[in-house]
Amino acid sequence: MQSVAAAVCAVPVLLLAWRLGGTYLDRYFTRKLTVLCELDDIGNPRPDNKRIQGTAVICGGSIAGLWTARIAADHFEDVAVVEPEPWLATEEGQSNTFDADGTPIESRRENIRTRVMQYTSVHIFQPLALLALRKLFPNVDEEVKNADGRIAAYEVNGHAFGRPIMKIPMHEYPDGNYPECLFMTRELYERLLRRLVTQSSKRIRWVVGTATGINTVPGDPTTLSSVTIRTPEGNGEKIPAALVIDCTGGTQAGLKWLRRIAADTVNTETLQKCAPAGALSWDDVKIEYSTAQPYIVYRFYVPPEARAKLPIPGGYENNIWPYMYMPVPGVERKIFMMNRIEGHRFNIAFCGWGAPPMPMDFDSIKDWFKNFSIDHQKIPEWILPLLDILLEYKDQCEILTGKYSDPSWLRFERAPYVPSNFIAIGDAVMRVNPVFGQGCSKATIGALALDGFLKSSSYANLTTIPAGFGREFFKMHKNKIESIWDGTKPTDYMWDTTRPVKGEKHSDEWLNGVLGNIVMDLAGRDPEVDAALFKVRFFLGPSTALLAPHLLVKIIAFAVRQKLGLVPA
Ligand SMILES: Cc1cc2nc3c(=O)[nH]c(=O)nc-3n(C[C@H](O)[C@H](O)[C@H](O)COP(=O)(O)OP(=O)(O)OC[C@H]3O[C@@H](n4cnc5c(N)ncnc54)[C@H](O)[C@@H]3O)c2cc1C
């Protein structure tokens, strides 16, 4: 009798412990694996007498460089952004290309980025960027509106396994404060960000030039003294640096600079002493694989008389991203998406793993869709009539082609040598498959992580960058971005057209890939799993959210039922 009573009493205690434990773990992983805690405190600058002395030299003035410049301006006395493309330093580099009505602004869009090949390709931005922008720039909504960009619920009508997935879990936002995001071209995002950032602080200055190397303090290779740049006139100059931040994107210049210093025999003895246990060899710091993904985008102009006629669910004005199709990994290879952008233009983009057949001219677009009945997904009925209307205006359609960059990860935290005052953010550290649309968020995450790091108790009161800062930053940063790599590589490996990382096999990621498929399939059927996937994929929760016990039970049960053939298609 006593033992029954004890068991009954133990139940609420266990439930409470379970709940408290879950809350603790959730907080722990949110702090460690996301930048949601950092987000709360961005935009609060250091007092002037506590600023880090000298200049934060940011190499690269694109997405990562701009986010980082805004954050660095809250901590350093001076911020220099080194960027080779001269027009970015002019008014043109920060101007809108369309007015609020979507009318092209004369003389804009004459310049195009020459070093950022994805400048014109379709981009999707996650809610994280908007959350941070609204904290840093209270006028951002107005600015977006004035440029014919859009801010709306983060609804991109993604479909996988024949069902809509990653829908906003509206029931979790009863106050109506659901995640929103920016809908615009990458071109406008970059120009807008540049305007907001450069106008936000007098401490930020723009330097036209190419960073060609970094220099160490004489006799101390662990500390950098300056960045060497080549000016447009071809002259070499040195910019003294308190902290060097590599934001050179796909150029990934930082790794080359570090290797150059490490290879100098003058430094060998000192650097050997500093190399951490378990450091990788230089050749192993960078890992990369290839997904072989060409793309083609048809960018239609939609004239006023056609807008109301377009048979988009919800109407042209309201449905900004009407469809995105994700194939079953490993089964089908094609992917397509449709979205509206500023200037009354409508994108239809085709891509796929291992270069699947894509419609390469206007005549083949409809046939491509007509033959589209794969992995139990059917195209919505409104797409063919939509094409009929858009194709009437094909004379005003831009066609953009290119190839997705191969994913790569520079594991600086385990490099043989990292100077104390060197860090890297954005694609300079990691490039992931663009299909998943996470690259720009990764840059935002890096900048927010830097803000939190500089505000942590170890550094908040220092006015110089201490020994070991660079490596500690990379260790912390890795925790925040690792899930992006781990969450996409297994899916990429499901296709045999993917060339794995040197020394790896497709089968190394088989289990993770299969689990990913199970979660995606279940997400289309179970709102709770879908809500967790939404948060994890869009950086609104830690990746561990999918491991919550009640979700794990659902995932395992689904996998078993699937194995037994009990799951309807
Ligand atoms: C086809 C395609 C589609 C994509 N779609 C999406 C998407 O939908 N959503 C998303 O979030 N991400 C997407 N991405 C990824 C996203 O574009 C990148 O992650 C993002 O641009 C990274 O920004 P970054 O500033 O790190 O690098 P970049 O944008 O590559 O910028 C690097 C900057 O460094 C400068 N630079 C280079 N070398 C030097 C040097 N030596 N000295 C000084 N400056 C230098 C360059 O001029 C450039 O300004 C896509 C990528 C591709 C290729």
Coordinates of C-alpha atoms and ligand atoms in Angstrom, one line a residue:
M1 CA 0.0 0.0 0.0
Q2 CA 2.8 2.4 1.0
S3 CA 4.7 1.7 -2.2
V4 CA 1.6 2.4 -4.3
A5 CA 1.2 5.8 -2.4
A6 CA 4.9 6.5 -3.0
A7 CA 4.6 5.8 -6.7
V8 CA 1.5 8.0 -7.0
C9 CA 3.4 10.8 -5.2
A10 CA 6.4 10.3 -7.4
V11 CA 4.5 10.9 -10.6
P12 CA 4.0 14.7 -10.2
V13 CA 7.6 15.0 -9.0
L14 CA 8.9 13.2 -12.0
L15 CA 6.7 15.2 -14.3
L16 CA 7.9 18.4 -12.8
A17 CA 11.6 17.3 -13.0
W18 CA 11.0 16.3 -16.6
R19 CA 9.5 19.6 -17.4
L20 CA 12.2 21.6 -15.6
G21 CA 14.9 19.5 -17.2
G22 CA 13.4 20.0 -20.6
T23 CA 13.2 23.8 -20.1
Y24 CA 16.8 23.9 -18.9
L25 CA 18.0 21.9 -21.8
D26 CA 16.1 24.0 -24.3
R27 CA 17.6 27.2 -22.8
Y28 CA 21.0 25.7 -22.8
F29 CA 20.9 24.6 -26.4
T30 CA 19.2 27.8 -27.5
R31 CA 22.1 29.8 -26.0
K32 CA 24.8 27.4 -27.4
L33 CA 23.5 26.6 -30.8
T34 CA 21.5 29.7 -31.9
V35 CA 21.9 33.5 -31.8
L36 CA 18.4 34.1 -30.3
C37 CA 19.9 35.2 -27.0
E38 CA 22.3 37.5 -28.8
L39 CA 19.5 38.9 -30.8
D40 CA 17.9 40.3 -27.6
D41 CA 20.8 42.6 -26.9
I42 CA 22.0 43.8 -30.3
G43 CA 22.2 47.5 -31.0
N44 CA 23.5 48.4 -27.6
P45 CA 27.0 50.0 -28.1
R46 CA 29.8 50.1 -25.7
P47 CA 30.4 53.3 -23.8
D48 CA 33.1 55.4 -25.6
N49 CA 35.6 54.8 -22.8
K50 CA 35.3 51.1 -23.2
R51 CA 35.6 50.8 -26.9
I52 CA 38.3 48.5 -28.4
Q53 CA 41.1 50.7 -29.5
G54 CA 42.0 50.8 -33.2
T55 CA 40.3 49.6 -36.3
A56 CA 38.3 46.5 -37.1
V57 CA 39.3 45.8 -40.7
I58 CA 36.6 44.0 -42.6
C59 CA 37.7 42.4 -45.8
G60 CA 34.7 42.2 -48.1
G61 CA 31.7 44.5 -48.3
S62 CA 28.9 42.2 -49.2
I63 CA 26.3 40.6 -46.9
A64 CA 28.6 39.2 -44.2
G65 CA 30.9 42.3 -44.4
L66 CA 27.9 44.7 -43.9
W67 CA 26.3 42.9 -41.0
T68 CA 29.7 42.6 -39.4
A69 CA 30.5 46.3 -39.9
R70 CA 27.2 47.3 -38.2
I71 CA 28.1 45.1 -35.2
A72 CA 31.8 46.1 -35.1
A73 CA 30.7 49.8 -35.0
D74 CA 29.2 49.1 -31.5
H75 CA 32.5 47.9 -30.2
F76 CA 35.5 49.4 -32.0
E77 CA 36.8 53.0 -32.3
D78 CA 36.9 52.6 -36.0
V79 CA 35.7 50.2 -38.7
A80 CA 37.1 50.0 -42.2
V81 CA 35.4 47.9 -44.9
V82 CA 37.7 46.9 -47.7
E83 CA 35.9 46.1 -50.9
P84 CA 37.4 46.0 -54.4
E85 CA 34.3 46.9 -56.5
P86 CA 34.5 50.7 -56.7
W87 CA 30.9 51.4 -57.5
L88 CA 29.8 50.0 -54.2
A89 CA 31.4 53.0 -52.5
T90 CA 29.3 55.4 -54.5
E91 CA 25.7 56.4 -54.1
E92 CA 24.8 53.7 -56.6
G93 CA 26.0 51.0 -54.3
Q94 CA 23.3 51.9 -51.7
S95 CA 20.5 53.1 -53.8
N96 CA 17.1 51.5 -54.6
T97 CA 16.6 50.2 -58.1
F98 CA 12.8 50.6 -58.2
D99 CA 10.5 53.1 -56.5
A100 CA 7.7 52.2 -54.2
D101 CA 5.3 51.5 -57.1
G102 CA 7.8 49.2 -58.8
T103 CA 8.8 51.6 -61.5
P104 CA 12.5 51.3 -62.4
I105 CA 14.6 54.3 -61.2
E106 CA 16.4 55.9 -64.1
S107 CA 20.2 55.2 -64.2
R108 CA 20.0 52.5 -61.5
R109 CA 20.9 48.9 -62.2
E110 CA 23.6 49.9 -64.5
N111 CA 26.2 48.2 -62.4
I112 CA 26.3 44.6 -61.6
R113 CA 28.5 42.8 -59.0
T114 CA 31.5 41.2 -60.8
R115 CA 32.7 39.2 -57.8
V116 CA 29.4 37.9 -56.5
M117 CA 28.1 35.6 -59.2
Q118 CA 24.8 34.9 -57.3
Y119 CA 24.0 38.6 -57.3
T120 CA 21.1 38.2 -59.6
S121 CA 20.0 34.7 -58.7
V122 CA 16.8 34.0 -56.7
H123 CA 17.2 34.5 -53.0
I124 CA 15.0 33.7 -50.0
F125 CA 15.7 35.3 -46.7
Q126 CA 14.9 33.9 -43.3
P127 CA 13.0 35.7 -40.5
L128 CA 16.2 36.0 -38.5
A129 CA 17.5 38.8 -40.7
L130 CA 14.3 40.9 -40.4
L131 CA 14.2 40.4 -36.6
A132 CA 17.7 41.7 -36.3
L133 CA 17.2 44.5 -38.9
R134 CA 14.1 45.8 -37.0
K135 CA 16.2 46.0 -33.8
L136 CA 19.1 47.8 -35.5
F137 CA 17.2 50.0 -37.9
P138 CA 13.7 51.0 -36.8
N139 CA 13.0 52.5 -40.2
V140 CA 13.6 49.2 -42.1
D141 CA 9.9 48.5 -42.8
E142 CA 9.6 52.0 -44.4
E143 CA 12.8 51.5 -46.4
V144 CA 11.7 48.2 -47.8
K145 CA 8.3 49.6 -48.8
N146 CA 10.0 52.5 -50.6
A147 CA 12.0 50.1 -52.7
D148 CA 9.0 48.0 -53.7
G149 CA 10.3 45.2 -51.5
R150 CA 7.9 43.3 -49.3
I151 CA 7.7 42.2 -45.7
A152 CA 5.2 39.4 -45.1
A153 CA 4.6 36.2 -43.2
Y154 CA 7.3 33.7 -43.9
E155 CA 5.2 31.5 -46.1
V156 CA 7.0 30.1 -49.1
N157 CA 4.5 27.3 -49.9
G158 CA 7.2 24.6 -49.8
H159 CA 6.1 21.1 -50.9
A160 CA 7.9 17.8 -50.3
F161 CA 6.7 14.3 -50.4
G162 CA 3.5 15.5 -52.0
R163 CA 2.5 17.8 -49.1
P164 CA 3.1 21.3 -47.9
I165 CA 5.8 21.5 -45.3
M166 CA 7.5 24.0 -43.1
K167 CA 4.3 26.1 -42.7
I168 CA 4.3 28.8 -40.1
P169 CA 2.9 27.2 -36.9
M170 CA 0.3 29.9 -36.5
H171 CA -1.2 28.3 -33.4
E172 CA 2.1 29.1 -31.6
Y173 CA 1.7 32.8 -32.3
P174 CA -1.8 33.5 -30.9
D175 CA -0.9 37.2 -30.5
G176 CA -0.4 37.4 -34.3
N177 CA 3.3 38.1 -33.9
Y178 CA 4.3 35.3 -36.3
P179 CA 7.6 35.2 -38.1
E180 CA 7.9 37.6 -41.1
C181 CA 10.7 38.1 -43.5
L182 CA 12.0 40.2 -46.4
F183 CA 10.9 39.3 -49.9
M184 CA 13.1 40.9 -52.4
T185 CA 16.0 40.3 -54.7
R186 CA 19.5 39.7 -53.4
E187 CA 20.4 42.8 -55.3
L188 CA 18.0 45.0 -53.4
Y189 CA 18.8 43.3 -50.0
E190 CA 22.5 44.1 -50.5
R191 CA 21.9 47.7 -51.6
L192 CA 19.5 48.3 -48.7
L193 CA 21.8 46.8 -46.2
R194 CA 24.7 48.9 -47.4
R195 CA 22.6 52.1 -47.1
L196 CA 21.3 51.3 -43.6
V197 CA 24.7 50.2 -42.3
T198 CA 26.9 53.0 -43.8
Q199 CA 24.4 55.6 -42.7
S200 CA 24.1 54.1 -39.2
S201 CA 27.5 55.1 -37.9
K202 CA 30.2 57.7 -38.6
R203 CA 32.8 55.1 -37.4
I204 CA 32.3 53.0 -40.5
R205 CA 34.4 53.9 -43.5
W206 CA 34.6 52.4 -46.9
V207 CA 38.0 51.6 -48.5
V208 CA 38.1 50.8 -52.2
G209 CA 40.8 48.1 -52.6
T210 CA 41.5 44.4 -52.7
A211 CA 42.9 42.9 -49.5
T212 CA 45.9 40.9 -50.6
G213 CA 47.4 39.8 -47.3
I214 CA 47.8 40.2 -43.6
N215 CA 50.9 41.2 -41.7
T216 CA 52.1 40.1 -38.2
V217 CA 53.7 42.2 -35.5
P218 CA 57.5 41.9 -35.9
G219 CA 58.7 39.0 -33.8
D220 CA 55.1 37.9 -32.9
P221 CA 53.3 35.9 -35.6
T222 CA 50.4 35.2 -33.3
T223 CA 49.2 38.9 -33.6
L224 CA 48.3 40.7 -36.8
S225 CA 49.3 44.3 -37.2
S226 CA 47.7 45.3 -40.5
V227 CA 46.0 44.3 -43.8
T228 CA 47.7 44.9 -47.1
I229 CA 45.5 46.2 -49.8
R230 CA 45.9 46.9 -53.5
T231 CA 44.2 50.2 -54.5
P232 CA 42.4 50.6 -57.8
E233 CA 45.5 52.6 -59.0
G234 CA 47.6 49.5 -58.3
N235 CA 49.4 50.8 -55.2
G236 CA 50.0 48.7 -52.1
E237 CA 48.9 50.2 -48.8
K238 CA 48.7 48.9 -45.2
I239 CA 45.7 49.5 -42.9
P240 CA 46.6 49.0 -39.2
A241 CA 44.2 46.5 -37.7
A242 CA 43.1 45.7 -34.1
L243 CA 41.0 42.9 -35.5
V244 CA 40.9 41.4 -39.0
I245 CA 37.6 40.0 -40.2
D246 CA 37.6 37.9 -43.3
C247 CA 34.3 38.4 -45.1
T248 CA 35.6 37.6 -48.6
G249 CA 32.9 35.1 -49.3
G250 CA 33.7 32.4 -51.8
T251 CA 37.2 33.8 -52.3
Q252 CA 37.9 32.5 -48.8
A253 CA 41.1 34.6 -48.8
G254 CA 41.7 34.2 -45.1
L255 CA 42.8 30.6 -45.3
K256 CA 45.4 31.5 -48.0
W257 CA 46.7 34.4 -45.9
L258 CA 47.1 32.2 -42.8
R259 CA 48.9 29.4 -44.7
R260 CA 51.3 32.0 -46.2
I261 CA 52.3 33.2 -42.7
A262 CA 52.5 29.6 -41.4
A263 CA 54.7 28.6 -44.3
D264 CA 57.3 31.3 -43.6
T265 CA 60.2 29.5 -41.9
V266 CA 60.8 32.5 -39.7
N267 CA 57.6 31.7 -37.9
T268 CA 57.8 27.9 -37.7
E269 CA 59.2 27.5 -34.2
T270 CA 56.8 30.0 -32.6
L271 CA 53.8 28.6 -34.4
Q272 CA 54.6 25.0 -33.7
K273 CA 54.5 25.8 -30.0
C274 CA 51.1 27.5 -30.4
A275 CA 49.4 24.7 -32.4
P276 CA 46.7 23.1 -30.3
A277 CA 46.5 19.4 -29.7
G278 CA 44.4 17.7 -32.3
A279 CA 44.9 20.5 -34.9
L280 CA 44.2 19.5 -38.5
S281 CA 46.8 19.6 -41.2
W282 CA 46.4 22.7 -43.5
D283 CA 45.1 20.5 -46.3
D284 CA 42.3 19.1 -44.1
V285 CA 41.1 22.5 -42.8
K286 CA 38.9 23.0 -45.8
I287 CA 36.4 20.2 -46.7
E288 CA 34.2 20.5 -49.8
Y289 CA 31.9 18.4 -51.9
S290 CA 30.1 19.0 -55.2
T291 CA 26.4 18.8 -56.0
A292 CA 26.6 19.8 -59.7
Q293 CA 23.6 22.0 -59.7
P294 CA 23.1 24.4 -62.7
Y295 CA 20.1 26.6 -62.6
I296 CA 18.0 28.7 -65.0
V297 CA 15.6 31.5 -63.9
Y298 CA 12.9 33.1 -66.1
R299 CA 12.3 36.6 -64.7
F300 CA 9.0 37.8 -66.3
Y301 CA 7.9 41.4 -66.1
V302 CA 4.2 41.4 -65.3
P303 CA 2.5 44.5 -66.9
P304 CA -0.5 46.1 -65.1
E305 CA -3.1 44.6 -67.3
A306 CA -1.9 41.0 -66.5
R307 CA -1.6 41.3 -62.8
A308 CA -5.2 40.7 -61.7
K309 CA -5.5 37.9 -64.3
L310 CA -2.7 35.7 -62.9
P311 CA -4.3 32.7 -61.4
I312 CA -2.1 32.6 -58.3
P313 CA -3.9 31.4 -55.2
G314 CA -4.7 34.4 -53.1
G315 CA -3.9 36.7 -56.0
Y316 CA -0.8 38.4 -57.4
E317 CA -0.8 41.1 -54.8
N318 CA -1.0 38.8 -51.8
N319 CA 0.9 35.6 -52.5
I320 CA 4.5 36.6 -52.9
W321 CA 6.0 33.1 -53.0
P322 CA 3.3 30.9 -54.4
Y323 CA 5.2 27.6 -54.8
M324 CA 8.4 25.8 -54.0
Y325 CA 8.9 22.1 -54.9
M326 CA 11.4 20.0 -53.2
P327 CA 12.0 16.5 -54.7
V328 CA 12.2 13.4 -52.6
P329 CA 15.9 13.2 -51.8
G330 CA 17.6 10.4 -53.8
V331 CA 14.5 9.7 -55.9
E332 CA 13.8 12.7 -58.1
R333 CA 16.4 15.4 -58.9
K334 CA 14.4 18.4 -60.2
I335 CA 13.4 21.4 -58.1
F336 CA 11.5 24.5 -59.0
M337 CA 10.2 27.6 -57.3
M338 CA 8.1 30.7 -58.2
N339 CA 8.2 34.1 -56.5
R340 CA 7.4 37.7 -57.0
I341 CA 10.1 40.4 -56.7
E342 CA 10.3 44.2 -56.8
G343 CA 9.6 45.8 -60.1
H344 CA 6.5 43.7 -60.8
R345 CA 8.7 40.8 -61.8
F346 CA 7.9 37.1 -61.4
N347 CA 10.6 34.5 -61.1
I348 CA 10.3 30.9 -62.2
A349 CA 13.4 29.1 -61.3
F350 CA 14.6 25.6 -62.2
C351 CA 17.4 23.7 -60.7
G352 CA 18.3 20.2 -59.5
W353 CA 20.9 17.8 -58.2
G354 CA 23.3 16.4 -60.8
A355 CA 22.1 18.7 -63.7
P356 CA 18.6 17.2 -64.4
P357 CA 16.8 18.2 -67.6
M358 CA 15.6 21.8 -67.3
P359 CA 13.5 23.9 -69.7
M360 CA 16.2 25.9 -71.5
D361 CA 14.0 28.0 -73.7
F362 CA 10.4 29.4 -73.6
D363 CA 9.0 26.7 -75.8
S364 CA 10.0 23.9 -73.4
I365 CA 8.7 25.4 -70.1
K366 CA 5.1 24.2 -70.4
D367 CA 6.2 20.7 -71.6
W368 CA 8.5 20.5 -68.6
F369 CA 5.6 21.1 -66.3
K370 CA 3.2 18.9 -68.2
N371 CA 5.5 15.9 -67.8
F372 CA 5.9 16.7 -64.2
S373 CA 4.3 13.9 -62.2
I374 CA 6.9 12.4 -60.0
D375 CA 7.3 11.1 -56.5
H376 CA 3.6 11.4 -55.9
Q377 CA 3.6 15.2 -56.3
K378 CA 1.4 16.8 -58.9
I379 CA 1.9 20.3 -60.0
P380 CA -1.0 22.6 -59.0
E381 CA -3.6 23.2 -61.7
W382 CA -3.1 26.9 -61.7
I383 CA 0.5 26.7 -63.0
L384 CA -0.2 26.0 -66.7
P385 CA -2.7 28.8 -67.0
L386 CA -0.3 31.1 -65.2
L387 CA 2.4 30.2 -67.8
D388 CA 0.0 30.9 -70.6
I389 CA -0.3 34.5 -69.4
L390 CA 3.3 35.0 -68.5
L391 CA 4.6 33.7 -71.9
E392 CA 2.5 36.3 -73.6
Y393 CA 5.1 38.7 -72.2
K394 CA 8.2 36.7 -72.9
D395 CA 9.8 39.6 -74.9
Q396 CA 10.3 41.3 -71.6
C397 CA 11.6 38.3 -69.7
E398 CA 15.2 38.1 -68.5
I399 CA 16.8 34.7 -68.5
L400 CA 19.5 34.1 -65.9
T401 CA 21.7 31.0 -65.8
G402 CA 24.4 29.8 -63.6
K403 CA 25.7 27.1 -61.3
Y404 CA 25.3 26.7 -57.6
S405 CA 28.6 27.0 -55.7
D406 CA 29.9 23.8 -54.2
P407 CA 29.5 23.5 -50.4
S408 CA 32.7 24.0 -48.4
W409 CA 33.6 24.4 -44.7
L410 CA 36.8 26.0 -43.4
R411 CA 37.3 24.5 -39.9
F412 CA 39.4 27.4 -38.5
E413 CA 38.7 26.3 -35.0
R414 CA 41.0 23.3 -35.6
A415 CA 43.5 25.0 -37.9
P416 CA 47.2 24.7 -37.0
Y417 CA 47.4 28.5 -36.7
V418 CA 44.9 31.2 -36.0
P419 CA 46.2 34.7 -35.1
S420 CA 44.7 36.1 -31.9
N421 CA 43.1 38.9 -33.8
F422 CA 41.8 37.1 -36.9
I423 CA 38.2 35.9 -37.4
A424 CA 36.0 35.1 -40.5
I425 CA 32.3 35.3 -41.0
G426 CA 29.9 34.3 -43.8
D427 CA 30.9 32.3 -46.9
A428 CA 34.5 32.9 -46.0
V429 CA 33.9 30.2 -43.4
M430 CA 31.2 28.0 -44.8
R431 CA 29.2 27.7 -48.0
V432 CA 26.2 25.5 -48.0
N433 CA 24.0 24.3 -50.8
P434 CA 22.1 27.5 -52.0
V435 CA 19.0 25.4 -52.6
F436 CA 18.3 25.5 -48.9
G437 CA 18.5 29.4 -48.8
Q438 CA 20.5 29.7 -45.6
G439 CA 23.7 31.5 -46.7
C440 CA 22.7 35.0 -45.9
S441 CA 21.3 33.9 -42.5
K442 CA 24.6 32.3 -41.8
A443 CA 26.3 35.7 -42.3
T444 CA 23.8 37.3 -39.9
I445 CA 24.4 34.6 -37.4
G446 CA 28.2 35.2 -37.6
A447 CA 27.8 38.9 -36.9
L448 CA 25.3 38.4 -34.1
A449 CA 27.6 35.8 -32.6
L450 CA 30.5 38.2 -32.6
D451 CA 28.3 40.8 -30.8
G452 CA 27.5 38.4 -28.1
F453 CA 31.1 37.2 -27.8
L454 CA 32.4 40.7 -27.4
K455 CA 29.8 41.4 -24.8
S456 CA 30.5 38.2 -22.8
S457 CA 32.2 38.6 -19.4
S458 CA 35.6 37.6 -20.8
Y459 CA 35.8 40.5 -23.3
A460 CA 33.2 43.2 -22.4
N461 CA 35.7 45.2 -20.3
L462 CA 38.8 44.8 -22.5
T463 CA 39.8 47.6 -24.8
T464 CA 42.3 45.4 -26.7
I465 CA 41.9 42.0 -28.4
P466 CA 43.5 39.5 -26.0
A467 CA 45.7 36.4 -26.9
G468 CA 43.7 33.5 -28.2
F469 CA 40.6 35.5 -29.1
G470 CA 40.4 34.3 -32.7
R471 CA 40.4 30.6 -32.0
E472 CA 37.9 31.0 -29.1
F473 CA 35.6 32.9 -31.5
F474 CA 35.8 30.1 -34.1
K475 CA 35.0 27.5 -31.5
M476 CA 31.9 29.4 -30.4
H477 CA 30.9 30.2 -33.9
K478 CA 31.2 26.6 -35.0
N479 CA 28.5 25.6 -32.5
K480 CA 26.1 28.1 -34.1
I481 CA 26.6 27.1 -37.8
E482 CA 27.5 23.5 -37.6
S483 CA 23.8 22.4 -37.8
I484 CA 23.6 24.2 -41.2
W485 CA 26.2 21.9 -42.6
D486 CA 25.0 18.8 -40.8
G487 CA 21.4 19.6 -41.8
T488 CA 22.0 19.8 -45.5
K489 CA 25.0 17.5 -46.4
P490 CA 23.1 14.3 -45.6
T491 CA 20.3 15.4 -48.0
D492 CA 22.8 16.2 -50.7
Y493 CA 24.5 12.8 -50.2
M494 CA 21.2 11.1 -51.0
W495 CA 21.9 11.7 -54.7
D496 CA 24.5 9.6 -56.3
T497 CA 25.4 12.6 -58.5
T498 CA 26.9 14.4 -55.5
R499 CA 30.6 14.0 -55.3
P500 CA 31.4 13.5 -51.5
V501 CA 34.0 15.2 -49.5
K502 CA 37.5 13.7 -50.2
G503 CA 37.8 10.5 -48.2
E504 CA 34.0 10.1 -47.6
K505 CA 31.4 7.9 -49.2
H506 CA 27.7 8.6 -49.8
S507 CA 26.9 5.8 -47.4
D508 CA 28.6 7.8 -44.6
E509 CA 25.5 10.0 -44.4
W510 CA 23.0 7.3 -45.3
L511 CA 21.4 7.1 -41.8
N512 CA 21.2 10.9 -41.4
G513 CA 19.8 11.2 -45.0
V514 CA 17.1 8.6 -44.3
L515 CA 16.2 10.2 -41.0
G516 CA 15.9 13.6 -42.8
N517 CA 13.6 12.0 -45.3
I518 CA 11.4 10.6 -42.6
V519 CA 11.2 13.9 -40.8
M520 CA 10.3 15.8 -44.0
D521 CA 7.7 13.2 -44.9
L522 CA 6.2 13.3 -41.4
A523 CA 6.3 17.1 -41.3
G524 CA 3.7 17.2 -44.1
R525 CA 1.4 15.0 -42.0
D526 CA 2.0 16.1 -38.4
P527 CA 1.8 19.8 -37.5
E528 CA 3.9 19.4 -34.4
V529 CA 6.8 17.9 -36.3
D530 CA 6.4 20.5 -39.0
A531 CA 6.5 23.3 -36.4
A532 CA 9.8 21.9 -35.0
L533 CA 11.2 21.6 -38.5
F534 CA 10.2 25.1 -39.3
K535 CA 12.0 26.5 -36.2
V536 CA 15.1 24.5 -36.7
R537 CA 15.5 25.1 -40.4
F538 CA 14.8 28.8 -40.0
F539 CA 17.0 29.4 -37.0
L540 CA 14.2 30.1 -34.6
G541 CA 15.1 27.2 -32.3
P542 CA 18.1 24.9 -31.7
S543 CA 18.5 21.9 -33.9
T544 CA 17.9 19.8 -30.7
A545 CA 14.2 20.8 -30.9
L546 CA 13.6 17.9 -33.2
L547 CA 14.9 15.5 -30.5
A548 CA 12.2 16.4 -27.9
P549 CA 11.0 13.0 -26.5
H550 CA 7.4 13.4 -27.7
L551 CA 8.7 14.1 -31.3
L552 CA 11.2 11.3 -31.2
V553 CA 8.4 8.9 -30.3
K554 CA 6.4 10.2 -33.3
I555 CA 9.3 10.0 -35.6
I556 CA 10.2 6.4 -34.6
A557 CA 6.6 5.3 -34.8
F558 CA 6.3 6.7 -38.2
A559 CA 9.5 5.0 -39.4
V560 CA 8.2 1.7 -38.1
R561 CA 4.8 2.1 -39.7
Q562 CA 6.5 3.1 -43.0
K563 CA 8.7 0.1 -42.9
L564 CA 5.6 -2.1 -42.4
G565 CA 3.9 -0.5 -45.3
L566 CA 1.2 1.0 -43.1
V567 CA 1.7 4.6 -44.2
P568 CA -0.6 5.9 -47.0
A569 CA 1.2 7.7 -49.8
Ligands
LIG1 C1 23.1 30.7 -56.9 C2 23.0 31.0 -55.5 C3 21.8 31.2 -54.9 C4 21.8 31.5 -53.5 N1 20.5 31.6 -52.9 C5 20.5 31.9 -51.6 C6 19.2 32.1 -50.9 O1 18.2 32.0 -51.5 N2 19.2 32.5 -49.6 C7 20.4 32.7 -48.9 O2 20.4 33.1 -47.8 N3 21.6 32.5 -49.5 C8 21.7 32.2 -50.8 N4 22.9 32.0 -51.4 C9 24.1 32.2 -50.6 C10 24.4 33.6 -50.4 O3 24.3 34.3 -51.6 C11 25.7 33.7 -49.7 O4 25.8 32.9 -48.6 C12 26.0 35.2 -49.3 O5 26.2 36.0 -50.4 C13 27.3 35.2 -48.5 O6 27.7 36.5 -48.3 P1 29.2 36.9 -48.0 O7 29.2 38.3 -47.7 O8 29.7 35.9 -47.0 O9 30.0 36.6 -49.4 P2 29.8 37.2 -50.8 O10 28.4 37.7 -51.0 O11 30.4 36.3 -51.8 O12 30.7 38.5 -50.7 C14 32.1 38.5 -50.6 C15 32.6 39.9 -50.8 O13 34.0 40.0 -50.6 C16 34.6 40.8 -51.6 N5 35.9 40.3 -51.8 C17 36.4 39.1 -52.3 N6 37.7 39.0 -52.3 C18 38.1 40.1 -51.6 C19 39.4 40.6 -51.2 N7 40.5 39.9 -51.5 N8 39.5 41.8 -50.6 C20 38.3 42.5 -50.2 N9 37.1 42.1 -50.6 C21 37.0 40.9 -51.3 C22 33.7 40.6 -52.8 O14 33.8 41.6 -53.7 C23 32.3 40.5 -52.1 O15 31.8 41.8 -52.0 C24 22.9 31.6 -52.8 C25 24.2 31.5 -53.4 C26 24.2 31.1 -54.7 C27 25.6 30.9 -55.4

